[in-house]
């Protein structure tokens, strides 16, 4: 399912203004050799695909805190986007209509709009906010794969996800780290 057409669709939906990844190739440069670049990504079919390092940028979060953001290379973004479509087709049916995180056509803005409507016209008088601190940094790779294996019966596809989980992270100071847990926040395929 991660074929040329899926990658071409991922390219059409790709944010062309997004930051370049570790290889510094911008969307404009990628577009200049689009056919060749999409064909190169087809190394998936030959099982020769290698996930590139993810660029880590710390973005301000407020109160002096930062949030680590992972920026994949464009080719990796396209493969992740195509893989996310596959996972979405498998798992989307399981979500409640009130779940907004990382879902198609449901954003934080949609949640705020719906919440505002409920608070103004519903029977609610308070809000409880909860946030799982460090969620993305603490994802257990082994358990994540075990959970995916419950619904995905494709070793090559699961191997691809493992590659993304194990891909190194290039920090701003030039250090490369290989975390045993976690998933860079900012990639397209967040399991």
Backbone as ProteinMPNN parsed JSONL, in Angstrom:
{"seq_chain_A": "XXXXXXXXXXXXXXXXXXXXXXXXXXXXXXXXXXXXXXXXXXXXXXXXXXXXXXXXXXXXXXXXXXXXXXXXXXXXXXXXXXXXXXXXXXXXXXXXXXXXXXXXXXXXXXXXXXXXXXXXXXXXXXXXXXXXXXXXXXXXXXXXXXXXXXXXXXXXXXXXXXXXXXXXXXXXXXXXXXXXXXXXXXXXXXX", "coords_chain_A": {"N_chain_A": [[0.812, -1.198, 0.0], [2.117, 1.146, 0.347], [2.912, 2.621, -2.061], [3.962, 4.132, -5.221], [1.812, 5.83, -5.962], [0.603, 6.36, -3.479], [2.673, 7.745, -2.263], [2.884, 9.943, -3.972], [0.413, 11.143, -3.507], [0.793, 11.786, -0.839], [2.78, 13.692, -1.172], [1.321, 15.712, -2.496], [-0.317, 16.527, -0.392], [1.495, 17.432, 1.416], [2.971, 19.85, 3.578], [4.357, 22.422, 2.067], [5.84, 24.494, 3.042], [7.054, 23.693, 5.315], [9.726, 23.054, 7.661], [13.018, 22.032, 6.636], [14.508, 18.776, 6.878], [17.097, 16.738, 8.368], [18.799, 16.417, 6.186], [18.695, 18.839, 4.969], [17.207, 19.379, 2.685], [14.868, 21.25, 1.034], [11.301, 21.659, 0.47], [10.936, 22.878, -1.985], [13.332, 22.276, -3.326], [13.11, 19.494, -3.327], [10.862, 19.225, -4.927], [11.898, 20.02, -7.35], [13.136, 17.795, -8.413], [11.113, 15.908, -8.441], [9.903, 13.488, -9.553], [12.118, 11.742, -9.664], [12.846, 11.774, -6.937], [10.536, 10.676, -5.713], [10.625, 8.177, -6.877], [13.01, 7.277, -5.757], [12.253, 7.008, -3.096], [10.774, 4.828, -3.358], [12.292, 2.73, -2.632], [11.278, 1.355, -0.635], [9.754, -0.817, -1.584], [11.714, -2.577, -2.314], [12.742, -3.155, 0.052], [14.864, -1.634, 0.954], [14.818, 0.748, 2.123], [15.878, 3.369, 4.232], [15.484, 4.971, 7.216], [16.043, 8.36, 7.879], [18.063, 10.382, 10.111], [16.357, 12.298, 12.615], [15.802, 15.705, 12.861], [16.145, 17.582, 15.756], [14.47, 20.143, 17.354], [14.153, 22.509, 19.835], [11.294, 24.001, 20.909], [9.805, 26.992, 22.193], [7.673, 26.695, 25.014], [6.442, 28.118, 26.931], [6.592, 29.836, 30.086], [9.342, 29.545, 30.369], [9.878, 26.957, 29.618], [10.543, 24.286, 27.261], [9.589, 22.439, 24.299], [10.49, 19.45, 22.799], [10.783, 19.096, 19.364], [10.513, 16.997, 16.598], [11.886, 16.929, 13.401], [11.402, 15.396, 10.503], [13.16, 14.345, 7.496], [12.115, 15.334, 4.187], [11.525, 13.172, 2.425], [11.146, 11.111, 4.283], [8.964, 12.198, 5.622], [6.989, 11.935, 3.682], [6.745, 9.14, 3.39], [5.984, 8.521, 5.981], [3.553, 9.878, 6.08], [2.034, 8.461, 4.178], [2.02, 5.968, 5.445], [0.65, 6.668, 7.758], [-1.897, 7.083, 6.723], [-2.651, 4.465, 6.143], [-2.655, 3.345, 8.734], [-4.599, 4.955, 9.837], [-6.89, 4.135, 8.445], [-7.2, 1.646, 9.566], [-7.461, 2.082, 12.377], [-9.145, 4.302, 12.891], [-11.909, 3.852, 13.153], [-12.196, 3.049, 15.764], [-12.172, 5.193, 17.488], [-13.769, 7.531, 19.719], [-16.346, 9.93, 19.041], [-15.819, 12.229, 20.394], [-13.106, 12.45, 20.623], [-10.242, 14.19, 19.823], [-7.493, 14.34, 19.261], [-4.89, 14.134, 16.923], [-6.414, 13.332, 14.665], [-8.166, 12.914, 11.555], [-9.365, 15.874, 10.061], [-10.071, 16.908, 12.512], [-9.108, 19.141, 14.759], [-7.201, 20.988, 17.246], [-8.435, 23.418, 17.184], [-11.002, 22.728, 16.334], [-11.817, 21.286, 18.56], [-11.848, 23.33, 20.498], [-13.856, 24.986, 19.461], [-16.094, 23.241, 19.58], [-16.128, 22.739, 22.334], [-16.596, 25.301, 23.34], [-19.198, 25.71, 22.4], [-20.559, 23.685, 23.836], [-20.101, 24.58, 26.468], [-21.426, 26.997, 26.498], [-24.07, 26.339, 25.828], [-24.666, 23.882, 26.903], [-25.039, 21.641, 29.746], [-22.965, 22.237, 31.623], [-20.633, 23.29, 34.121], [-17.988, 23.542, 34.743], [-14.522, 22.936, 33.808], [-12.191, 20.361, 33.296], [-8.834, 19.971, 32.866], [-6.43, 17.854, 31.498], [-3.153, 16.625, 31.105], [-0.755, 14.542, 29.774], [2.3, 14.426, 30.959], [5.288, 14.55, 29.181], [4.567, 12.533, 27.385], [5.148, 11.7, 24.644], [7.915, 11.379, 24.792], [8.179, 9.152, 26.346], [7.098, 6.836, 25.276], [6.838, 3.395, 25.13], [8.647, 1.37, 23.115], [8.539, -1.425, 22.629], [6.03, -2.217, 23.692], [4.364, -0.608, 22.152], [4.714, -1.675, 19.561], [3.758, -4.261, 20.063], [1.061, -3.665, 20.53], [0.321, -2.642, 18.037], [0.673, -4.929, 16.51], [-1.571, -6.356, 17.157], [-3.506, -5.566, 15.368], [-2.302, -5.142, 12.926], [-1.042, -7.068, 10.446], [1.486, -7.348, 9.059], [4.668, -7.771, 8.541], [6.688, -6.29, 7.264], [5.639, -3.695, 7.212], [5.364, -3.166, 9.953], [8.05, -3.328, 10.564], [8.969, -1.038, 9.328], [7.862, 0.951, 10.945], [9.278, 0.371, 13.26], [11.822, 1.134, 12.387], [11.524, 3.921, 12.24], [11.116, 4.48, 14.92], [13.577, 3.779, 15.953], [15.323, 5.393, 14.608], [17.957, 7.708, 14.722], [18.281, 10.779, 16.614], [19.097, 13.996, 15.804], [20.475, 16.39, 17.664], [20.372, 19.966, 18.37], [22.923, 20.787, 19.049], [24.546, 19.133, 17.626], [24.931, 16.583, 18.579], [24.126, 13.135, 18.33], [21.499, 11.154, 19.296], [20.18, 8.03, 20.414], [17.408, 7.147, 21.469], [15.942, 4.797, 23.762], [13.32, 4.725, 24.316], [10.279, 6.448, 23.433], [9.022, 8.762, 20.944], [9.653, 10.992, 18.362], [8.049, 14.076, 18.612], [6.259, 15.635, 16.15], [6.722, 14.337, 13.784], [4.9, 12.69, 11.124], [3.738, 10.24, 11.4], [2.425, 9.171, 14.063], [2.165, 6.845, 16.327]], "CA_chain_A": [[0.0, 0.0, 0.0], [3.013, 2.296, 0.311], [3.418, 2.614, -3.427], [4.218, 5.426, -5.851], [0.609, 6.667, -5.891], [0.439, 6.796, -2.089], [3.704, 8.752, -2.011], [2.509, 11.13, -4.74], [-0.67, 11.786, -2.758], [1.412, 12.366, 0.35], [3.455, 14.908, -1.62], [0.298, 16.736, -2.753], [-0.842, 16.984, 0.89], [2.616, 17.858, 2.251], [3.142, 21.283, 3.81], [5.545, 22.811, 1.293], [6.586, 25.523, 3.774], [7.612, 23.094, 6.534], [11.182, 23.079, 7.78], [13.775, 20.92, 6.056], [15.031, 17.823, 7.851], [18.528, 16.622, 8.608], [19.549, 16.545, 4.931], [18.555, 20.247, 4.553], [16.494, 19.49, 1.415], [13.587, 21.934, 1.193], [10.23, 21.172, -0.4], [11.189, 23.431, -3.321], [14.402, 21.464, -3.912], [12.544, 18.16, -3.529], [9.947, 19.341, -6.065], [12.704, 20.17, -8.562], [13.434, 16.441, -8.899], [10.029, 15.174, -7.801], [9.754, 12.116, -10.059], [13.281, 10.971, -9.209], [12.776, 11.632, -5.481], [9.482, 9.709, -5.381], [11.133, 6.86, -7.275], [14.015, 6.892, -4.758], [11.547, 6.587, -1.896], [10.221, 3.498, -3.656], [13.179, 1.709, -2.087], [10.416, 0.587, 0.276], [9.357, -2.069, -2.224], [12.88, -3.46, -2.349], [13.155, -3.273, 1.453], [16.155, -0.954, 1.097], [14.539, 2.061, 2.703], [16.552, 3.685, 5.487], [14.984, 6.195, 7.847], [17.109, 9.307, 8.185], [18.01, 11.01, 11.427], [15.34, 13.321, 12.789], [16.329, 16.941, 13.437], [15.408, 17.984, 16.954], [14.468, 21.568, 17.644], [13.399, 22.804, 21.055], [10.461, 25.181, 20.7], [9.313, 27.53, 23.468], [6.361, 26.211, 25.439], [5.925, 29.074, 27.909], [7.155, 29.746, 31.427], [10.735, 29.132, 30.274], [9.983, 25.549, 29.235], [10.573, 24.01, 25.822], [9.066, 21.147, 23.854], [11.31, 18.947, 21.696], [10.045, 18.828, 18.136], [11.307, 16.235, 15.643], [11.616, 17.303, 12.018], [11.933, 14.393, 9.578], [13.478, 14.754, 6.125], [10.902, 15.324, 3.371], [11.234, 11.813, 1.951], [10.584, 10.386, 5.421], [7.625, 12.751, 5.864], [6.06, 11.363, 2.705], [6.507, 7.735, 3.735], [5.208, 8.543, 7.223], [2.194, 10.3, 5.75], [1.374, 7.321, 3.524], [1.815, 4.949, 6.483], [-0.397, 7.172, 8.649], [-3.177, 6.823, 6.046], [-2.947, 3.042, 6.339], [-3.016, 3.168, 10.139], [-5.878, 5.655, 10.033], [-7.948, 3.26, 7.928], [-7.347, 0.521, 10.495], [-7.79, 2.453, 13.753], [-10.073, 5.434, 13.032], [-13.227, 3.366, 13.572], [-12.192, 2.769, 17.195], [-12.18, 6.414, 18.287], [-15.034, 8.183, 20.066], [-16.53, 11.186, 18.303], [-15.311, 13.332, 21.213], [-11.648, 12.381, 20.662], [-9.763, 15.132, 18.809], [-6.052, 14.296, 19.046], [-4.264, 13.484, 15.766], [-7.456, 12.692, 13.858], [-8.433, 13.681, 10.334], [-10.375, 16.934, 10.088], [-10.361, 17.285, 13.893], [-7.916, 19.805, 15.282], [-7.402, 21.673, 18.519], [-9.422, 24.478, 16.923], [-12.314, 22.075, 16.33], [-12.125, 20.969, 19.958], [-12.188, 24.586, 21.176], [-15.169, 25.401, 18.952], [-17.111, 22.351, 20.139], [-16.151, 22.958, 23.77], [-17.265, 26.592, 23.545], [-20.635, 25.481, 22.187], [-21.063, 22.902, 24.972], [-20.074, 25.395, 27.685], [-22.446, 28.042, 26.387], [-25.434, 25.836, 25.656], [-24.827, 22.583, 27.555], [-25.278, 21.622, 31.185], [-21.671, 22.12, 32.28], [-20.255, 24.488, 34.865], [-16.549, 23.577, 34.955], [-13.675, 22.21, 32.861], [-11.019, 19.704, 33.863], [-7.813, 19.78, 31.842], [-5.415, 16.868, 31.861], [-2.087, 16.505, 30.117], [0.209, 13.516, 30.163], [3.614, 15.046, 30.836], [6.332, 13.752, 28.554], [3.994, 11.338, 26.757], [5.873, 11.252, 23.455], [9.273, 10.976, 25.155], [8.167, 7.942, 27.163], [6.419, 5.71, 24.627], [7.604, 2.153, 25.175], [8.679, 0.828, 21.761], [8.117, -2.827, 22.618], [4.578, -2.289, 23.886], [3.715, 0.007, 20.997], [4.715, -2.668, 18.483], [2.825, -5.335, 20.451], [-0.31, -3.177, 20.316], [0.093, -2.572, 16.594], [0.584, -6.302, 16.011], [-2.93, -6.846, 17.382], [-4.352, -5.21, 14.23], [-1.52, -5.058, 11.685], [-0.391, -8.357, 10.19], [2.411, -7.113, 7.954], [5.978, -7.611, 9.19], [7.448, -5.213, 6.628], [5.051, -2.433, 7.665], [5.774, -3.008, 11.351], [9.493, -3.065, 10.525], [9.107, 0.369, 8.961], [7.589, 1.728, 12.157], [10.432, 0.159, 14.146], [12.918, 1.958, 11.883], [11.298, 5.304, 12.658], [11.313, 4.564, 16.362], [15.0, 3.605, 16.253], [16.136, 6.384, 13.895], [18.603, 8.624, 15.647], [17.814, 12.158, 16.692], [20.195, 14.952, 15.74], [20.179, 17.552, 18.5], [20.862, 21.235, 17.827], [24.362, 20.924, 19.314], [25.254, 18.189, 16.781], [24.948, 15.259, 19.194], [23.115, 12.182, 17.853], [21.068, 10.258, 20.362], [19.343, 6.898, 20.011], [16.638, 6.824, 22.668], [15.334, 3.46, 23.856], [11.883, 4.945, 24.405], [9.821, 7.72, 22.895], [8.799, 9.009, 19.527], [9.766, 12.438, 18.182], [6.817, 14.797, 18.344], [6.44, 16.451, 14.965], [6.62, 13.463, 12.623], [3.514, 12.499, 10.68], [3.21, 8.936, 11.811], [2.495, 9.032, 15.518], [1.339, 5.674, 16.624]], "C_chain_A": [[0.859, 1.268, 0.0], [3.708, 2.329, -1.045], [3.605, 4.034, -3.958], [3.015, 6.356, -5.727], [0.381, 7.195, -4.476], [1.454, 7.897, -1.754], [3.405, 10.045, -2.756], [1.372, 11.882, -4.039], [-0.125, 12.45, -1.498], [2.124, 13.666, -0.016], [2.444, 16.033, -1.849], [-0.229, 17.335, -1.446], [0.234, 17.526, 1.826], [2.655, 19.38, 2.382], [4.454, 21.713, 3.154], [6.381, 23.88, 1.992], [7.225, 24.975, 5.044], [9.144, 23.109, 6.497], [11.81, 21.842, 7.141], [14.314, 20.038, 7.177], [16.54, 17.836, 7.892], [19.354, 16.794, 7.325], [19.435, 17.934, 4.311], [17.856, 20.421, 3.203], [15.126, 20.107, 1.681], [12.555, 21.322, 0.25], [10.45, 21.66, -1.837], [12.271, 22.613, -4.039], [13.9, 20.058, -4.223], [11.649, 18.158, -4.767], [10.708, 19.447, -7.391], [13.06, 18.833, -9.199], [12.366, 15.486, -8.372], [9.933, 13.728, -8.264], [10.893, 11.226, -9.577], [13.211, 10.733, -7.705], [11.698, 10.642, -5.053], [9.922, 8.297, -5.756], [12.175, 6.359, -6.277], [13.352, 6.375, -3.488], [10.945, 5.197, -2.111], [11.16, 2.377, -3.222], [12.438, 0.861, -1.061], [10.105, -0.789, -0.298], [10.495, -3.08, -2.234], [13.433, -3.71, -0.948], [14.568, -2.713, 1.674], [15.997, 0.436, 1.702], [15.261, 2.219, 4.034], [15.978, 4.995, 6.011], [16.176, 7.084, 8.179], [16.991, 9.784, 9.627], [16.888, 12.042, 11.445], [16.008, 14.523, 13.44], [15.496, 17.312, 14.656], [15.6, 19.476, 17.177], [13.635, 21.757, 18.902], [12.624, 24.096, 20.837], [9.934, 25.67, 22.047], [7.89, 27.051, 23.758], [5.696, 27.204, 26.385], [6.544, 28.809, 29.265], [8.589, 29.223, 31.409], [10.949, 27.69, 29.874], [10.024, 25.427, 27.714], [9.971, 22.639, 25.545], [9.955, 20.678, 22.704], [10.425, 18.582, 20.502], [10.972, 18.099, 17.178], [10.914, 16.595, 14.222], [12.242, 16.263, 11.1], [12.304, 15.016, 8.233], [12.21, 14.597, 5.276], [10.552, 13.924, 2.885], [10.612, 10.989, 3.07], [9.183, 10.887, 5.752], [6.603, 12.113, 4.933], [5.729, 9.912, 3.037], [5.681, 7.664, 5.017], [3.754, 8.925, 6.955], [1.407, 9.165, 5.101], [1.085, 6.218, 4.537], [0.706, 5.374, 7.441], [-1.778, 6.956, 8.038], [-3.605, 5.372, 6.233], [-3.407, 2.802, 7.774], [-4.36, 3.823, 10.458], [-7.05, 4.784, 9.57], [-8.225, 2.1, 8.881], [-7.948, 0.968, 11.827], [-8.86, 3.533, 13.907], [-11.438, 5.0, 13.56], [-13.328, 3.152, 15.084], [-12.34, 4.015, 18.071], [-13.597, 6.914, 18.558], [-15.133, 9.487, 19.284], [-15.986, 12.379, 19.086], [-13.788, 13.325, 21.346], [-11.088, 13.216, 19.51], [-8.295, 14.969, 18.441], [-5.622, 13.497, 17.841], [-5.267, 12.724, 14.91], [-7.744, 13.549, 12.644], [-9.586, 14.656, 10.526], [-10.821, 17.308, 11.501], [-9.088, 17.856, 14.495], [-8.197, 20.369, 16.664], [-8.433, 22.782, 18.354], [-10.843, 23.92, 16.893], [-12.743, 21.769, 17.757], [-12.552, 22.224, 20.706], [-13.573, 25.063, 20.746], [-16.28, 24.55, 19.566], [-17.249, 22.54, 21.652], [-16.878, 24.267, 24.101], [-18.771, 26.443, 23.405], [-21.232, 24.732, 23.383], [-21.122, 23.739, 26.246], [-21.154, 26.474, 27.668], [-23.866, 27.496, 26.407], [-25.693, 24.483, 26.319], [-25.066, 22.732, 29.046], [-23.981, 21.474, 31.976], [-21.339, 23.412, 33.01], [-18.75, 24.548, 35.151], [-15.846, 22.724, 33.899], [-12.533, 21.583, 33.639], [-10.045, 19.466, 32.712], [-6.794, 18.774, 32.349], [-4.399, 16.774, 30.731], [-1.111, 15.453, 30.63], [1.601, 14.085, 29.898], [4.603, 14.072, 30.203], [5.823, 12.51, 27.835], [4.844, 10.828, 25.602], [7.281, 10.774, 23.794], [9.317, 9.629, 25.871], [7.439, 6.758, 26.539], [7.349, 4.499, 24.635], [7.513, 1.488, 23.793], [8.134, -0.597, 21.69], [6.608, -2.945, 22.74], [3.823, -1.666, 22.719], [3.621, -0.988, 19.845], [3.77, -3.814, 18.814], [1.378, -4.912, 20.222], [-0.632, -3.096, 18.831], [-0.084, -3.966, 15.997], [-0.805, -6.906, 16.219], [-3.821, -6.606, 16.157], [-3.623, -5.18, 12.892], [-0.747, -6.358, 11.521], [0.515, -8.233, 8.962], [3.768, -6.794, 8.573], [6.783, -6.468, 8.585], [6.951, -3.843, 7.099], [5.449, -2.15, 9.115], [7.279, -2.721, 11.446], [9.782, -1.612, 10.189], [8.883, 1.26, 10.186], [8.736, 1.582, 13.152], [11.613, 1.017, 13.704], [12.753, 3.407, 12.311], [11.53, 5.471, 14.148], [12.795, 4.525, 16.72], [15.9, 4.617, 15.543], [16.731, 7.348, 14.911], [18.006, 10.017, 15.571], [19.032, 13.063, 16.74], [19.796, 16.189, 16.53], [20.809, 18.802, 17.893], [22.36, 21.436, 18.037], [25.203, 19.934, 18.499], [25.326, 16.777, 17.334], [23.824, 14.401, 18.601], [22.785, 11.251, 19.009], [20.158, 9.182, 19.775], [18.531, 6.458, 21.23], [16.009, 5.44, 22.607], [13.822, 3.548, 23.969], [11.557, 6.255, 23.703], [9.694, 7.733, 21.384], [8.853, 10.519, 19.317], [8.413, 13.074, 17.858], [7.081, 15.724, 17.166], [6.435, 15.632, 13.7], [5.149, 13.237, 12.284], [2.914, 11.21, 11.154], [3.43, 8.762, 13.297], [1.58, 7.888, 15.864], [0.658, 5.823, 17.965]], "O_chain_A": [[0.363, 2.349, -0.318], [4.912, 2.099, -1.16], [3.426, 5.011, -3.23], [3.174, 7.538, -5.422], [0.005, 8.354, -4.299], [1.134, 8.856, -1.052], [3.646, 11.131, -2.229], [1.374, 13.112, -3.988], [-0.54, 13.553, -1.141], [2.078, 14.634, 0.743], [2.679, 17.172, -1.446], [-0.553, 18.522, -1.398], [-0.078, 18.023, 2.908], [2.403, 20.104, 1.418], [5.535, 21.393, 3.648], [7.51, 24.147, 1.58], [7.874, 25.721, 5.777], [9.757, 23.17, 5.431], [11.219, 20.763, 7.111], [14.546, 20.507, 8.291], [17.182, 18.812, 7.503], [20.489, 17.268, 7.381], [20.007, 18.189, 3.251], [17.905, 21.509, 2.629], [14.326, 19.57, 2.447], [12.899, 20.561, -0.655], [10.18, 20.93, -2.791], [12.133, 22.299, -5.221], [14.23, 19.497, -5.267], [11.671, 17.215, -5.557], [10.213, 19.011, -8.43], [13.264, 18.761, -10.411], [12.678, 14.387, -7.913], [9.887, 12.824, -7.43], [10.668, 10.099, -9.136], [13.482, 9.626, -7.238], [11.914, 9.853, -4.133], [9.628, 7.338, -5.043], [12.228, 5.165, -5.979], [13.829, 5.419, -2.875], [10.647, 4.485, -1.152], [10.855, 1.201, -3.423], [12.903, -0.209, -0.667], [10.181, -1.799, 0.402], [10.267, -4.288, -2.172], [14.451, -4.381, -0.778], [15.35, -3.241, 2.464], [16.959, 1.201, 1.773], [15.256, 1.31, 4.864], [15.993, 6.009, 5.313], [17.191, 6.615, 8.695], [15.958, 9.612, 10.273], [16.52, 12.59, 10.406], [16.699, 14.384, 14.449], [14.267, 17.348, 14.582], [16.717, 19.993, 17.189], [12.533, 21.218, 19.011], [13.211, 25.154, 20.609], [9.649, 24.868, 22.936], [7.032, 27.007, 22.876], [4.488, 27.122, 26.609], [6.97, 27.692, 29.557], [9.005, 28.53, 32.337], [12.091, 27.236, 29.797], [9.605, 26.326, 26.985], [9.861, 21.796, 26.435], [10.157, 21.415, 21.739], [9.445, 17.849, 20.637], [12.104, 18.534, 16.964], [9.732, 16.569, 13.878], [13.46, 16.236, 10.928], [11.814, 16.089, 7.882], [11.33, 13.808, 5.62], [9.386, 13.532, 2.934], [9.656, 10.25, 2.837], [8.311, 10.099, 6.12], [5.488, 11.791, 5.345], [4.57, 9.504, 2.973], [4.776, 6.837, 5.126], [2.837, 8.351, 7.543], [0.245, 8.938, 5.439], [0.021, 5.601, 4.494], [-0.087, 4.544, 7.886], [-2.734, 6.675, 8.762], [-4.782, 5.088, 6.455], [-4.418, 2.14, 8.008], [-5.149, 3.305, 11.248], [-8.08, 4.715, 10.24], [-9.359, 1.633, 8.985], [-8.845, 0.308, 12.353], [-9.435, 3.656, 14.988], [-12.054, 5.724, 14.342], [-14.432, 3.082, 15.624], [-12.605, 3.901, 19.268], [-14.5, 6.744, 17.739], [-14.117, 10.074, 18.911], [-15.719, 13.429, 18.502], [-13.236, 14.119, 22.108], [-11.424, 12.975, 18.35], [-7.891, 15.433, 17.375], [-5.943, 12.314, 17.733], [-5.0, 11.601, 14.48], [-7.588, 14.769, 12.689], [-10.633, 14.314, 11.074], [-11.851, 17.962, 11.666], [-8.112, 17.138, 14.712], [-9.305, 20.239, 17.184], [-9.211, 23.056, 19.267], [-11.778, 24.564, 17.369], [-13.902, 21.97, 18.119], [-13.517, 22.189, 21.47], [-14.37, 25.494, 21.58], [-17.293, 25.083, 20.021], [-18.358, 22.506, 22.186], [-17.677, 24.321, 25.036], [-19.531, 26.989, 24.204], [-22.293, 25.107, 23.883], [-22.072, 23.628, 27.02], [-21.722, 26.814, 28.706], [-24.767, 28.134, 26.951], [-26.822, 23.992, 26.299], [-25.272, 23.84, 29.54], [-23.911, 20.667, 32.903], [-21.718, 24.498, 32.571], [-18.284, 25.518, 35.747], [-16.463, 21.918, 33.204], [-11.972, 22.207, 34.54], [-10.391, 18.839, 31.711], [-6.353, 18.844, 33.496], [-4.75, 16.837, 29.553], [-0.698, 15.486, 31.789], [2.023, 14.209, 28.748], [4.735, 12.927, 30.633], [6.56, 11.536, 27.688], [5.222, 9.656, 25.579], [7.791, 9.858, 23.149], [10.385, 9.029, 25.989], [7.189, 5.766, 27.224], [8.498, 4.578, 24.2], [6.431, 1.094, 23.359], [7.359, -0.929, 20.793], [5.975, -3.684, 21.985], [2.756, -2.15, 22.341], [2.567, -1.127, 19.226], [3.053, -4.293, 17.936], [0.56, -5.714, 19.77], [-1.736, -3.444, 18.413], [-0.892, -4.161, 15.09], [-1.175, -7.861, 15.536], [-4.776, -7.348, 15.929], [-4.259, -5.192, 11.839], [0.094, -6.705, 12.35], [0.329, -8.926, 7.962], [3.992, -5.689, 9.067], [7.483, -5.753, 9.303], [7.749, -2.942, 7.354], [5.824, -1.028, 9.456], [7.719, -1.961, 12.309], [10.731, -1.024, 10.709], [9.634, 2.206, 10.423], [9.121, 2.548, 13.81], [12.327, 1.568, 14.541], [13.724, 4.056, 12.702], [12.076, 6.482, 14.589], [13.221, 5.165, 17.682], [17.093, 4.7, 15.832], [16.056, 7.752, 15.857], [17.329, 10.382, 14.61], [19.894, 12.917, 17.607], [18.905, 16.938, 16.13], [21.668, 18.713, 17.015], [22.997, 22.174, 17.286], [26.424, 19.889, 18.649], [25.742, 15.86, 16.625], [22.71, 14.882, 18.396], [23.667, 10.644, 19.617], [19.466, 9.398, 18.779], [18.908, 5.521, 21.934], [15.6, 4.972, 21.544], [13.119, 2.562, 23.745], [12.441, 7.062, 23.418], [10.182, 6.856, 20.671], [8.168, 11.258, 20.023], [7.724, 12.647, 16.931], [8.029, 16.509, 17.191], [6.168, 16.173, 12.627], [4.265, 13.56, 13.077], [1.696, 11.104, 11.295], [4.47, 8.275, 13.739], [0.362, 7.973, 15.705], [-0.081, 4.933, 18.385]]}, "name": "protein", "num_of_chains": 1, "seq": "XXXXXXXXXXXXXXXXXXXXXXXXXXXXXXXXXXXXXXXXXXXXXXXXXXXXXXXXXXXXXXXXXXXXXXXXXXXXXXXXXXXXXXXXXXXXXXXXXXXXXXXXXXXXXXXXXXXXXXXXXXXXXXXXXXXXXXXXXXXXXXXXXXXXXXXXXXXXXXXXXXXXXXXXXXXXXXXXXXXXXXXXXXXXXXX"}
